Coordinates of C-alpha atoms in Angstrom, one line a residue:
Chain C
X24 CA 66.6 133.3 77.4
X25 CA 67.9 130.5 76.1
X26 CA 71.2 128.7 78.1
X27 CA 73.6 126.5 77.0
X28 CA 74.3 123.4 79.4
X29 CA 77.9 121.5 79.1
X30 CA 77.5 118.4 80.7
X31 CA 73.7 116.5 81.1
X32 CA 74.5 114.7 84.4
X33 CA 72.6 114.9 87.5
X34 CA 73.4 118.9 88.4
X35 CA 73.1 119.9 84.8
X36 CA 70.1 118.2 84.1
X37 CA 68.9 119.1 87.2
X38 CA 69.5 122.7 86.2
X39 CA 68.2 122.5 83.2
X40 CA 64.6 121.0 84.0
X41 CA 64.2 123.6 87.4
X42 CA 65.4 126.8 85.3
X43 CA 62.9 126.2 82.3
X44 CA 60.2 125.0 85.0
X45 CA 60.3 128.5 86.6
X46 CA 60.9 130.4 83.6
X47 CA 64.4 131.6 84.5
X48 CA 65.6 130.0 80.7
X49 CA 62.7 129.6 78.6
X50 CA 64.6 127.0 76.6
X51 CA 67.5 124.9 77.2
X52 CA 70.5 123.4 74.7
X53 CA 72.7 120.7 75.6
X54 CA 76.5 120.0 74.9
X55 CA 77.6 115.9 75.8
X56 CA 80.2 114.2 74.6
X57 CA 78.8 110.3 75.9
X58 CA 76.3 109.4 72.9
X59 CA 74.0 107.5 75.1
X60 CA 73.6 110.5 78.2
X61 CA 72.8 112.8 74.8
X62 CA 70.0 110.7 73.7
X63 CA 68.4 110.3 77.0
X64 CA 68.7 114.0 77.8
X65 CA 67.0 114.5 74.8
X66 CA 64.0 111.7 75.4
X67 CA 63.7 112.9 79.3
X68 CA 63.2 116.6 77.5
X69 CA 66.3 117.8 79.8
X70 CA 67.4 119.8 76.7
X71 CA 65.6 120.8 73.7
X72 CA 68.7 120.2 71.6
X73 CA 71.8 118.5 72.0
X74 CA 74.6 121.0 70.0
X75 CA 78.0 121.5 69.3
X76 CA 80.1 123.3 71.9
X77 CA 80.7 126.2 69.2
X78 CA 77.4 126.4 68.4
X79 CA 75.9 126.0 72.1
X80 CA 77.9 128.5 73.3
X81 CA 77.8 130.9 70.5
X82 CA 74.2 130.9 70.4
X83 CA 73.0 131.3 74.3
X84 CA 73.5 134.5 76.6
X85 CA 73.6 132.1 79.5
X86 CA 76.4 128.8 79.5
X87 CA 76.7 126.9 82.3
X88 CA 79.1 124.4 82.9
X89 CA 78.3 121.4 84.9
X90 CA 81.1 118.4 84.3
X91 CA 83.7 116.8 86.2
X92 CA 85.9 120.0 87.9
X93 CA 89.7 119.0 85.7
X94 CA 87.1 118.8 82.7
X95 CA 86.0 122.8 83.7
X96 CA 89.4 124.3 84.1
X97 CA 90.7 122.6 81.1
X98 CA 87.7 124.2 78.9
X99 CA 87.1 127.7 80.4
X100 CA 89.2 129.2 78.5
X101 CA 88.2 128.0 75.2
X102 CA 84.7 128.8 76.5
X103 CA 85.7 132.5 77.1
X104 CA 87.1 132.9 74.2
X105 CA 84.3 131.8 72.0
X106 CA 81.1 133.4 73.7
X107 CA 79.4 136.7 72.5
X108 CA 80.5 139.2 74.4
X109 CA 77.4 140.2 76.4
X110 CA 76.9 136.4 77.2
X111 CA 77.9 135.1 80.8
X112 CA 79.2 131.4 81.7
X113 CA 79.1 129.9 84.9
X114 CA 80.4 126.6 86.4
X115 CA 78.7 124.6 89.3
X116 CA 81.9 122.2 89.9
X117 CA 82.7 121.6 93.8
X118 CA 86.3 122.7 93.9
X119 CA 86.7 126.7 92.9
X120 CA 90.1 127.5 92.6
X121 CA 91.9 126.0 89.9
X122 CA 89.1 127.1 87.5
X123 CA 89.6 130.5 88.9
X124 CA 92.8 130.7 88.6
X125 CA 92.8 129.3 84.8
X126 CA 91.2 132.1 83.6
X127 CA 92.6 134.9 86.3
X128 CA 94.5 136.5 83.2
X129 CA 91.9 136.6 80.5
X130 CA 90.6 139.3 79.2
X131 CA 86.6 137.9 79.1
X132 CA 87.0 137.3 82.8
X133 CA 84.3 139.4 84.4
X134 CA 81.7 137.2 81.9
X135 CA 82.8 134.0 84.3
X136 CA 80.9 133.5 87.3
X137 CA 82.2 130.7 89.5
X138 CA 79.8 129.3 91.7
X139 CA 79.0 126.3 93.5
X140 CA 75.0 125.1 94.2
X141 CA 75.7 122.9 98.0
X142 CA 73.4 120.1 96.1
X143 CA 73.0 116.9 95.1
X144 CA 72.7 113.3 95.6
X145 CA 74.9 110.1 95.7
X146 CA 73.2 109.4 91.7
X147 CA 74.7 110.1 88.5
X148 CA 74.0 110.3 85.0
X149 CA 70.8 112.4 82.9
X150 CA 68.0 109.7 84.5
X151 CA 69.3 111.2 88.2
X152 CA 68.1 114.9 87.3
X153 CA 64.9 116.2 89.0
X154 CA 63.5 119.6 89.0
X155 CA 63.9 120.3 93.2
X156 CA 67.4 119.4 94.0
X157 CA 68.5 122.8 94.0
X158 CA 64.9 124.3 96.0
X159 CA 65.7 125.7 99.2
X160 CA 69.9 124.9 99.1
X161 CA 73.1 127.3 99.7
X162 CA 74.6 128.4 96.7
X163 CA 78.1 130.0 96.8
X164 CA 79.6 132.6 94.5
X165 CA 83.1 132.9 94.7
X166 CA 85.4 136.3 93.3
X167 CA 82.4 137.8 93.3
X168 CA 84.7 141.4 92.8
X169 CA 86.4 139.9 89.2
X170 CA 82.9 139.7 87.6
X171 CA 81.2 142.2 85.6
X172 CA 78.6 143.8 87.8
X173 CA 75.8 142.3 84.9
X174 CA 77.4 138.5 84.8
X175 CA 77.2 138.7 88.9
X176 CA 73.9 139.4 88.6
X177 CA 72.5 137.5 86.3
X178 CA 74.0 134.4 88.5
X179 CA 72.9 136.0 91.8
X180 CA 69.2 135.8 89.9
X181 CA 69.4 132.2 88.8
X182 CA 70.4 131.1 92.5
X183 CA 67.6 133.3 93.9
X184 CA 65.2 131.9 90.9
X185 CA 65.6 128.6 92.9
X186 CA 65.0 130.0 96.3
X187 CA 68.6 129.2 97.3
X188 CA 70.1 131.6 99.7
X189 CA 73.2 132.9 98.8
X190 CA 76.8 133.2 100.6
X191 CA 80.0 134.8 98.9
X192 CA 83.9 133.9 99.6
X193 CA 87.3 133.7 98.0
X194 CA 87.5 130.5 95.7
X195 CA 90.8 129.3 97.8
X196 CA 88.4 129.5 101.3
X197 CA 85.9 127.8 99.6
X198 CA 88.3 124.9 98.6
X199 CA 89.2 124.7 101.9
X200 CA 86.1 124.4 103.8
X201 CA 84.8 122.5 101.2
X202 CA 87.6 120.2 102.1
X203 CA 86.4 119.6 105.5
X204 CA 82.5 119.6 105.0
X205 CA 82.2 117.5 101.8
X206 CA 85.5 116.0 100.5
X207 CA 86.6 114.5 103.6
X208 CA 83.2 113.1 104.0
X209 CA 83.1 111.0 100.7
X210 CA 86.2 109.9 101.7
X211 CA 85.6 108.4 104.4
X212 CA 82.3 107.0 103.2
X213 CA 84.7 105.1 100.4
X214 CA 86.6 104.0 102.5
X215 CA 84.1 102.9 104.7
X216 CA 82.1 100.8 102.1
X217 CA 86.1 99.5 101.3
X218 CA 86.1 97.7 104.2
X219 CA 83.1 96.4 104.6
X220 CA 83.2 95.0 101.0
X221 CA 86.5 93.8 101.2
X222 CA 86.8 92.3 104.6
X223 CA 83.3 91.1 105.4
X224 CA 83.2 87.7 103.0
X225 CA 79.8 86.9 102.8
X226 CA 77.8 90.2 101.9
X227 CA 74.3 88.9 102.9
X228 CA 75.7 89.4 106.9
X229 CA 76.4 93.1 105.5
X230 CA 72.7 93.0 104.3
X231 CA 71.4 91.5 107.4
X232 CA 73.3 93.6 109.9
X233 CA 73.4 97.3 108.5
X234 CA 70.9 99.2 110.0
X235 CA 69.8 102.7 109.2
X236 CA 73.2 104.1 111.0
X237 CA 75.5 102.4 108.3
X238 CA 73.5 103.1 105.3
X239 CA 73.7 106.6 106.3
X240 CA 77.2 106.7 106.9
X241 CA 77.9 104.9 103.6
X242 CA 75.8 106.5 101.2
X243 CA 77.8 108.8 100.1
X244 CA 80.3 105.3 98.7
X245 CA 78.3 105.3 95.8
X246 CA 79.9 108.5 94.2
X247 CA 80.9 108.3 90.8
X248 CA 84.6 108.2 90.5
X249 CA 84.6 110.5 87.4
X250 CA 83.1 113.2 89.2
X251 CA 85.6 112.5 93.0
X252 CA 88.5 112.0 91.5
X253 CA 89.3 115.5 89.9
X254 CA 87.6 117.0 92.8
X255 CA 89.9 115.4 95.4
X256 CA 93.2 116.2 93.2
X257 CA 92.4 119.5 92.6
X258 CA 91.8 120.2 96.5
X259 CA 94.8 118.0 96.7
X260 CA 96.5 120.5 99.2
X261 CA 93.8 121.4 101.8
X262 CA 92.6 117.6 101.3
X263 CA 96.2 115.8 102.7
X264 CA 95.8 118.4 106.2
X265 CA 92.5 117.5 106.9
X266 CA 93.2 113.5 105.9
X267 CA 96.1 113.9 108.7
X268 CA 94.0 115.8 110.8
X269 CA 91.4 112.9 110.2
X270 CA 93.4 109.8 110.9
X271 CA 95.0 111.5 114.3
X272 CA 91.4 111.2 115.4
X273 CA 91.3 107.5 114.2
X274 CA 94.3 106.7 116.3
X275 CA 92.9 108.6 119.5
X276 CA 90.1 106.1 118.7
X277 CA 92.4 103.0 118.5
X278 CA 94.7 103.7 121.4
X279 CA 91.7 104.7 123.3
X280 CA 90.6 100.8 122.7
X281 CA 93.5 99.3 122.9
X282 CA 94.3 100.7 126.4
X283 CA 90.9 100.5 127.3
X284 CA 91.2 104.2 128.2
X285 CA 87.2 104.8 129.0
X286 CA 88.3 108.2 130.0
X287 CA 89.7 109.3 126.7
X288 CA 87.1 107.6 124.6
X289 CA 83.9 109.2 126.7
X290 CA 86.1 112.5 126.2
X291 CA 86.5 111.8 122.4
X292 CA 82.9 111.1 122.1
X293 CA 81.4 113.8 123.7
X294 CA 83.4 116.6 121.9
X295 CA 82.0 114.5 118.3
X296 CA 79.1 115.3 119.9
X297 CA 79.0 119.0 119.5
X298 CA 78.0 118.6 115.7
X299 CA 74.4 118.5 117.4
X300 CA 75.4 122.2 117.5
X301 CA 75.7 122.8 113.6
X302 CA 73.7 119.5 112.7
X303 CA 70.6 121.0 114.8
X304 CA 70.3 124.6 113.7
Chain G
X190 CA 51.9 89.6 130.4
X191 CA 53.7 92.6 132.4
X192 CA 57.3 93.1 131.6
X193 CA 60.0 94.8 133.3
X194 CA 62.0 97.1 131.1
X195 CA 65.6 97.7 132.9
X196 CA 66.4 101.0 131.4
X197 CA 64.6 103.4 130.3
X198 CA 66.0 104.9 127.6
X199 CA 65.5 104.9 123.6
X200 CA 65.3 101.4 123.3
X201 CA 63.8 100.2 126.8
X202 CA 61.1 102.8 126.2
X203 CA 60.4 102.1 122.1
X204 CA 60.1 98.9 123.5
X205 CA 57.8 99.2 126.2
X206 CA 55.7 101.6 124.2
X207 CA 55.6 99.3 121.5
X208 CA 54.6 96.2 123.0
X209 CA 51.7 97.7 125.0
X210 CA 50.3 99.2 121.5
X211 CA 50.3 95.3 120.1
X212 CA 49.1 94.2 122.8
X213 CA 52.2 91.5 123.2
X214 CA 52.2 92.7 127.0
X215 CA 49.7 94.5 129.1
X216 CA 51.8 96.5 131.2
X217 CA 55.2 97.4 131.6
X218 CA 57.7 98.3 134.5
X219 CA 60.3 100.1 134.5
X220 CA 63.5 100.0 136.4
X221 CA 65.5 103.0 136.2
X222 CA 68.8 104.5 138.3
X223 CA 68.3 108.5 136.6
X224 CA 65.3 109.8 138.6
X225 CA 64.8 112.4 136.0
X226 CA 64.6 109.5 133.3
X227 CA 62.2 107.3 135.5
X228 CA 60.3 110.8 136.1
X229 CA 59.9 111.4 132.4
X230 CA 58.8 107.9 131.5
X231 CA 56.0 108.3 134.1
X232 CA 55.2 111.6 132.3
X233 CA 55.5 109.7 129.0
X234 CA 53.6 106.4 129.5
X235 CA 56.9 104.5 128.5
X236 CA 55.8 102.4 131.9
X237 CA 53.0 102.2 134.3
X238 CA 55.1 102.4 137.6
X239 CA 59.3 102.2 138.3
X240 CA 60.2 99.8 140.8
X241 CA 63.2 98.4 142.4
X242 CA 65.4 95.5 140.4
X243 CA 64.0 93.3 143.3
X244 CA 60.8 93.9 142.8
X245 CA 60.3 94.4 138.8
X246 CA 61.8 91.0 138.0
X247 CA 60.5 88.9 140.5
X248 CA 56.9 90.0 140.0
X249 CA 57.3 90.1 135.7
X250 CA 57.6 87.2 133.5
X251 CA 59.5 88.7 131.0
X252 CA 62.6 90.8 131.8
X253 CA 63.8 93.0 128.8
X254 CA 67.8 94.6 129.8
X255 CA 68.3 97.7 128.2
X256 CA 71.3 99.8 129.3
X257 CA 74.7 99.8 128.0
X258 CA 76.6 96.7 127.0
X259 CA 79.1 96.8 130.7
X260 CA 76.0 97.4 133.1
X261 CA 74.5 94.2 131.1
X262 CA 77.3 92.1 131.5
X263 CA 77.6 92.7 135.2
X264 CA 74.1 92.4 136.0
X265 CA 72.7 89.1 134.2
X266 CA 74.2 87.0 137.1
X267 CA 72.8 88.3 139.4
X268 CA 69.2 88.6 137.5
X269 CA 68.8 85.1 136.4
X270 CA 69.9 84.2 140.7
X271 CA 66.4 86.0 141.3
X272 CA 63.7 85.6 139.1
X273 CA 61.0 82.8 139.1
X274 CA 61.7 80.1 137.4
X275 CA 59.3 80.5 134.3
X276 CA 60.7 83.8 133.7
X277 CA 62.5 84.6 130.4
X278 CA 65.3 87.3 130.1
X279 CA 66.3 88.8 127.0
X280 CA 68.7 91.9 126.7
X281 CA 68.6 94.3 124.0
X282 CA 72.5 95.4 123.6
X283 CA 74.5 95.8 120.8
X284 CA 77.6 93.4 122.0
X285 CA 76.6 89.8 123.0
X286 CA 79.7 87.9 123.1
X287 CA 80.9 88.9 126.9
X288 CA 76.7 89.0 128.0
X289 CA 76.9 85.2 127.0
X290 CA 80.1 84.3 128.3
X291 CA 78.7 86.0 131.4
X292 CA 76.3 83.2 132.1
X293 CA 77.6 80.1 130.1
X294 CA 77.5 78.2 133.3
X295 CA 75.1 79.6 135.0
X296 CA 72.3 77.1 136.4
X297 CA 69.4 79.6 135.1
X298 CA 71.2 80.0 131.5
X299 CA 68.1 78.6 130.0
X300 CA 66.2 81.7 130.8
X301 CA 68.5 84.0 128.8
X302 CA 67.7 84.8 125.5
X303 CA 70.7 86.8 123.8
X304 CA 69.1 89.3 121.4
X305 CA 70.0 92.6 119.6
X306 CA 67.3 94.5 117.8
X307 CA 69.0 96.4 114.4
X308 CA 67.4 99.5 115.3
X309 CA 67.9 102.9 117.1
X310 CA 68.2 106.7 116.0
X311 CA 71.1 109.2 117.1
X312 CA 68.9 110.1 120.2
X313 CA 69.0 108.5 123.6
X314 CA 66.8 109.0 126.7
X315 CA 63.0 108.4 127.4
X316 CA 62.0 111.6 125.1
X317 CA 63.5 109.3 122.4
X318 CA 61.1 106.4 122.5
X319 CA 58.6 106.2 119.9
X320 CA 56.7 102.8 118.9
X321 CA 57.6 102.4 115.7
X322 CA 61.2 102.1 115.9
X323 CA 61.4 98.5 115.7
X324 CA 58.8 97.8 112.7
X325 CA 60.4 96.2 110.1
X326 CA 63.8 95.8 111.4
X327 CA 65.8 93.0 111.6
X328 CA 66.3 91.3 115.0
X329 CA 69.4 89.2 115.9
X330 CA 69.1 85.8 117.9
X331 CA 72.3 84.8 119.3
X332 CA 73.3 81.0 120.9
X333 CA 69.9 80.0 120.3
X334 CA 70.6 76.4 121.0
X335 CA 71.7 77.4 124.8
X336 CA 68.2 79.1 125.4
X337 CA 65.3 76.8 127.1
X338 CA 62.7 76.0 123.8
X339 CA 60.1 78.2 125.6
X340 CA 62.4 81.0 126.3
X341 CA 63.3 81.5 122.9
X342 CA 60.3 81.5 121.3
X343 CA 58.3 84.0 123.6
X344 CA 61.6 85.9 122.0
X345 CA 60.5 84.9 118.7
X346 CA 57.2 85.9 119.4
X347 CA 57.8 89.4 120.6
X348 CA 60.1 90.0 117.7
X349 CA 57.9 89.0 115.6
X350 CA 54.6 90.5 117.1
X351 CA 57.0 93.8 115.8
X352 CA 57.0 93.0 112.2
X353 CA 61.0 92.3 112.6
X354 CA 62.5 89.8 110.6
X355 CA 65.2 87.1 112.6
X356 CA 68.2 85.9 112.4
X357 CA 70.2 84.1 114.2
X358 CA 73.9 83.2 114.7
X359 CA 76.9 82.7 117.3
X360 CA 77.1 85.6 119.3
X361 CA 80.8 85.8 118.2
X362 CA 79.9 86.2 114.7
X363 CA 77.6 88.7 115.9
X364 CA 79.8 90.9 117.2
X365 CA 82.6 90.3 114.6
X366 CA 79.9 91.2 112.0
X367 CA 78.8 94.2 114.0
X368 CA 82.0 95.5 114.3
X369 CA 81.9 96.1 110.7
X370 CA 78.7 97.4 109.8
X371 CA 77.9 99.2 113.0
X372 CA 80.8 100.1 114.9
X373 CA 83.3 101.4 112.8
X374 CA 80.5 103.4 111.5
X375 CA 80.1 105.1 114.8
X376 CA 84.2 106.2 114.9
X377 CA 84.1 107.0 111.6
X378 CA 81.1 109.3 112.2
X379 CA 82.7 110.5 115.8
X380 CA 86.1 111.6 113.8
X381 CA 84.3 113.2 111.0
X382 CA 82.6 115.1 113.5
X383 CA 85.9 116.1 115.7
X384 CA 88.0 117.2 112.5
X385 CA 85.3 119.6 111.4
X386 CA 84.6 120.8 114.5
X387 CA 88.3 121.6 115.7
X388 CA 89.7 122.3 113.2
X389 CA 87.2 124.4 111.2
X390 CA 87.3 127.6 113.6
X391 CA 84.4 129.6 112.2
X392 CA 80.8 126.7 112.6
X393 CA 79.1 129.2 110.7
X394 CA 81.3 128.0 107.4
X395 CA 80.1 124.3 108.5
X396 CA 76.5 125.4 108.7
X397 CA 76.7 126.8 105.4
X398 CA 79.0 124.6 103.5
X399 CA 77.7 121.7 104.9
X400 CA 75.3 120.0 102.0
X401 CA 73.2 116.6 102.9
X402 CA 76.2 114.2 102.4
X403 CA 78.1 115.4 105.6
X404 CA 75.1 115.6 107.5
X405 CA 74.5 112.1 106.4
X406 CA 77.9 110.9 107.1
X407 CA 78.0 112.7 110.6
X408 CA 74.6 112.1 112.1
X409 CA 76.1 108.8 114.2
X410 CA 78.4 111.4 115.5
X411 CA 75.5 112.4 117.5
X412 CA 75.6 108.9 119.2
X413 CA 76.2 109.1 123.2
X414 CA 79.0 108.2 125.2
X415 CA 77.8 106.5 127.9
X416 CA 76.4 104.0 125.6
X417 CA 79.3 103.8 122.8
X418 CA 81.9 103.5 125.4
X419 CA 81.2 100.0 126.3
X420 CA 80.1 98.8 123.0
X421 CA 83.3 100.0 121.5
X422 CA 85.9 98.6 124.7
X423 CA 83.2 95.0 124.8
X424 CA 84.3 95.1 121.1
X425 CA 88.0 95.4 121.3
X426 CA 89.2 92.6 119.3
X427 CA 87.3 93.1 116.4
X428 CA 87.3 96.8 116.3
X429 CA 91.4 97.2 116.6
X430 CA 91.4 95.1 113.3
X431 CA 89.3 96.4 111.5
X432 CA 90.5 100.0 112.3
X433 CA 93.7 98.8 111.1
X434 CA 91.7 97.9 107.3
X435 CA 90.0 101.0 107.5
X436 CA 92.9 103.4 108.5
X437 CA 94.6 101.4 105.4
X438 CA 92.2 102.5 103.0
X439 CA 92.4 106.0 104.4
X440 CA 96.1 105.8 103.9
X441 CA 95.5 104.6 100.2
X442 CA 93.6 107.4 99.8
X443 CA 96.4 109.6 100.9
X444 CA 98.8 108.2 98.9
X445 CA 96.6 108.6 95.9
X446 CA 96.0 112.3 95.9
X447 CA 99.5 113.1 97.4
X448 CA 101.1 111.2 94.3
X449 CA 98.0 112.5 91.9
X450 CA 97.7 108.8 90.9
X451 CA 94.2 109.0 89.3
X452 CA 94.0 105.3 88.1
X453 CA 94.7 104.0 92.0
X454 CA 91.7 106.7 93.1
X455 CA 89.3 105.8 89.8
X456 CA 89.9 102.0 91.2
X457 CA 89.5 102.6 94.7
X458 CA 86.4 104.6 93.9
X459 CA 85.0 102.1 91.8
X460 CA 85.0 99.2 94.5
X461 CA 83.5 101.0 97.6
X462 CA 80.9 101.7 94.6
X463 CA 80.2 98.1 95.3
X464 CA 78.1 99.4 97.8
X465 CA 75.5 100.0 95.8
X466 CA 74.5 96.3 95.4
X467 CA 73.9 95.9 99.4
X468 CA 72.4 99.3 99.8
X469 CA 69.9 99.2 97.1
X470 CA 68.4 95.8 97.6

């Protein structure tokens, strides 16, 4: 089979080189709009081919999308339209909803599978792609009921191809989970490497002083923005609770300090500490 | 040389363990108020016998303090009163402004050599000690110029016979630039870790959901009480500013996705990407 991949970043390419490594798709054709992503797809032998989005999409019984989540929603249903009618399109964005909900109405909707592989890494761009990020991950189908038993399938075969395991939900309870266990996390790793940058003047004390704890806690600052930024409006909603919820905890934390209130704080602390419990498993 | 290690936790037993591998010291003791620690390091190796206070420092030549940041303070007094008067003391903690001002005038300040090793896991008590923890860190040399010349470099030397690299500075600076690159880290980590966990009501969604960025940007949420307490109350000054920064960014953030103001996120994104050049050197 051969699939069409729209967008030759870090999770398509990524897709691309693990699906023709274990034979899922025995050839792979690339859509990309930036010139210089194209060409090195091409040279790193992510794609075959770099195409048109007609002629990609036309021409593969497999699409799947894999660009920045306002980019998705504003394309499905031009995808949809377009695609032979036995073909099936899925998207691999981190927010499920909106692009649900964009193509709730239309009449190719059972060929749209909307899943999310949990995978990936703080890099972007073609040169980020390797053939194991997906080995051994969660991948989540959402609406798995408004597929066409075949589309669902295929999908549920891909994910397994990569020995992911596989969970199901609603596309709004993803958004909100997702909310809490990812896009509150890049947020506060942003704003964590905001303050250090901005605050601490002479960056070779940064260098100097950050042990293994703080590189941990700020990887995830080097997100690209073109990805995070239509992630975190589209979750928009769930994202402004748990941001309250967030900085209540922050201010437990500061009036804990302020009053020197060892009692709250040790409390504080050891509830944190029951993420051993998930953390651990 | 025979050392006695005052706590025997992660760092008093890395260190202990590591020092007799190199051959820096021949024998350790251990002085330890948890008889189930004290018990385990026997069981361990960390040390070859636990002893009282009394008799640990007055029989070693070097005395390495190792429990949290408030024990510390209120115990160097009376340490450098008691021990002969070629004996060096270093401590290990990760606040050094109130240890110092502890014993500016004391008679035996010479003695004291103020240091704080950049290194540690999420795990604390004797079962946590492994030898390698300290190999090529960075170790942290404060008010240098207060310590005898001998003093400081048997502290030199022991850093060093780690593979660590020094530095040195005021310990003001030091906990000024600690605040920033280790101890908001640790709240940030601690709230991340309470939101998710109160407020997502089912852990099985966080055990699915959750991909290798939150488990990243929570594992200092594993970080114990009994030594974050003090750090974070020793650290008071610091920390209330630069919670006040950080809970500004958060509130930037807010602002951003509540108002959909993509070009203030893109640009907010774009600096804490600036993370990247400290990170990746």
């Amino acid at each position: 089979m051969q699939a069409c991949i729209i967008g030759l970043g870090l999770i398509g390419g990524s897709m691309a080189l693990s699906l023709k490594k274990n034979g899922f798709i025995h050839r792979a054709v690339g859509v990309e709009l930036n010139p210089i992503h194209a060409q090195k797809a091409l040279d790193l032998g992510l794609v075959e081919e770099v195409v048109s989005l007609e002629e990609g999409i036309q021409n593969s019984l497999l699409t799947i999308l894999a660009i920045p989540v306002d980019k998705g929603e504003a394309l499905i249903s031009k995808i949809l339209d377009q695609i032979p009618s036995e073909s099936v399109v899925t998207d691999l964005g981190s927010t499920k909803y909106g692009i649900c909900k964009a193509v709730q109405n239309h009449p190719q909707r059972g060929r749209f599978v909307a899943s999310h592989p949990i995978a990936g890494t703080e890099n972007t761009g073609p040169e980020a792609a390797f053939d194991s990020l997906f080995e051994g991950k969660m991948g989540i189908i959402c609406d798995p009921e408004v597929s066409d038993p075949d589309a669902l399938e295929l999908i549920k075969s891909l994910y397994l191809s990569l020995n992911m395991t596989l969970s199901y939900m609603p596309s709004k309870d993803h958004d909100l989970h997702l909310a809490y266990v990812s896009h509150l996390s890049h947020i506060t790793s942003f704003a964590l490497g905001l303050t250090v940058l901005e605050v601490e003047k002479d960056e070779k004390n940064i260098f100097t002083l950050a042990g293994s704890g703080f590189a941990s806690t700020a990887r995830l600052a080097k997100s690209s923005a073109s990805m995070w930024v239509p992630i975190l409006l589209q979750n928009k909603t769930h994202l402004l609770k748990v941001l309250d919820e967030y900085v209540r905890f922050m201010e437990d934390f500061r009036k804990g300090i302020m009053e020197e209130d060892h009692q709250t704080l040790q409390s504080l602390i050891e509830r944190a500490n029951g993420i051993r419990r998930i953390l651990e498993k």
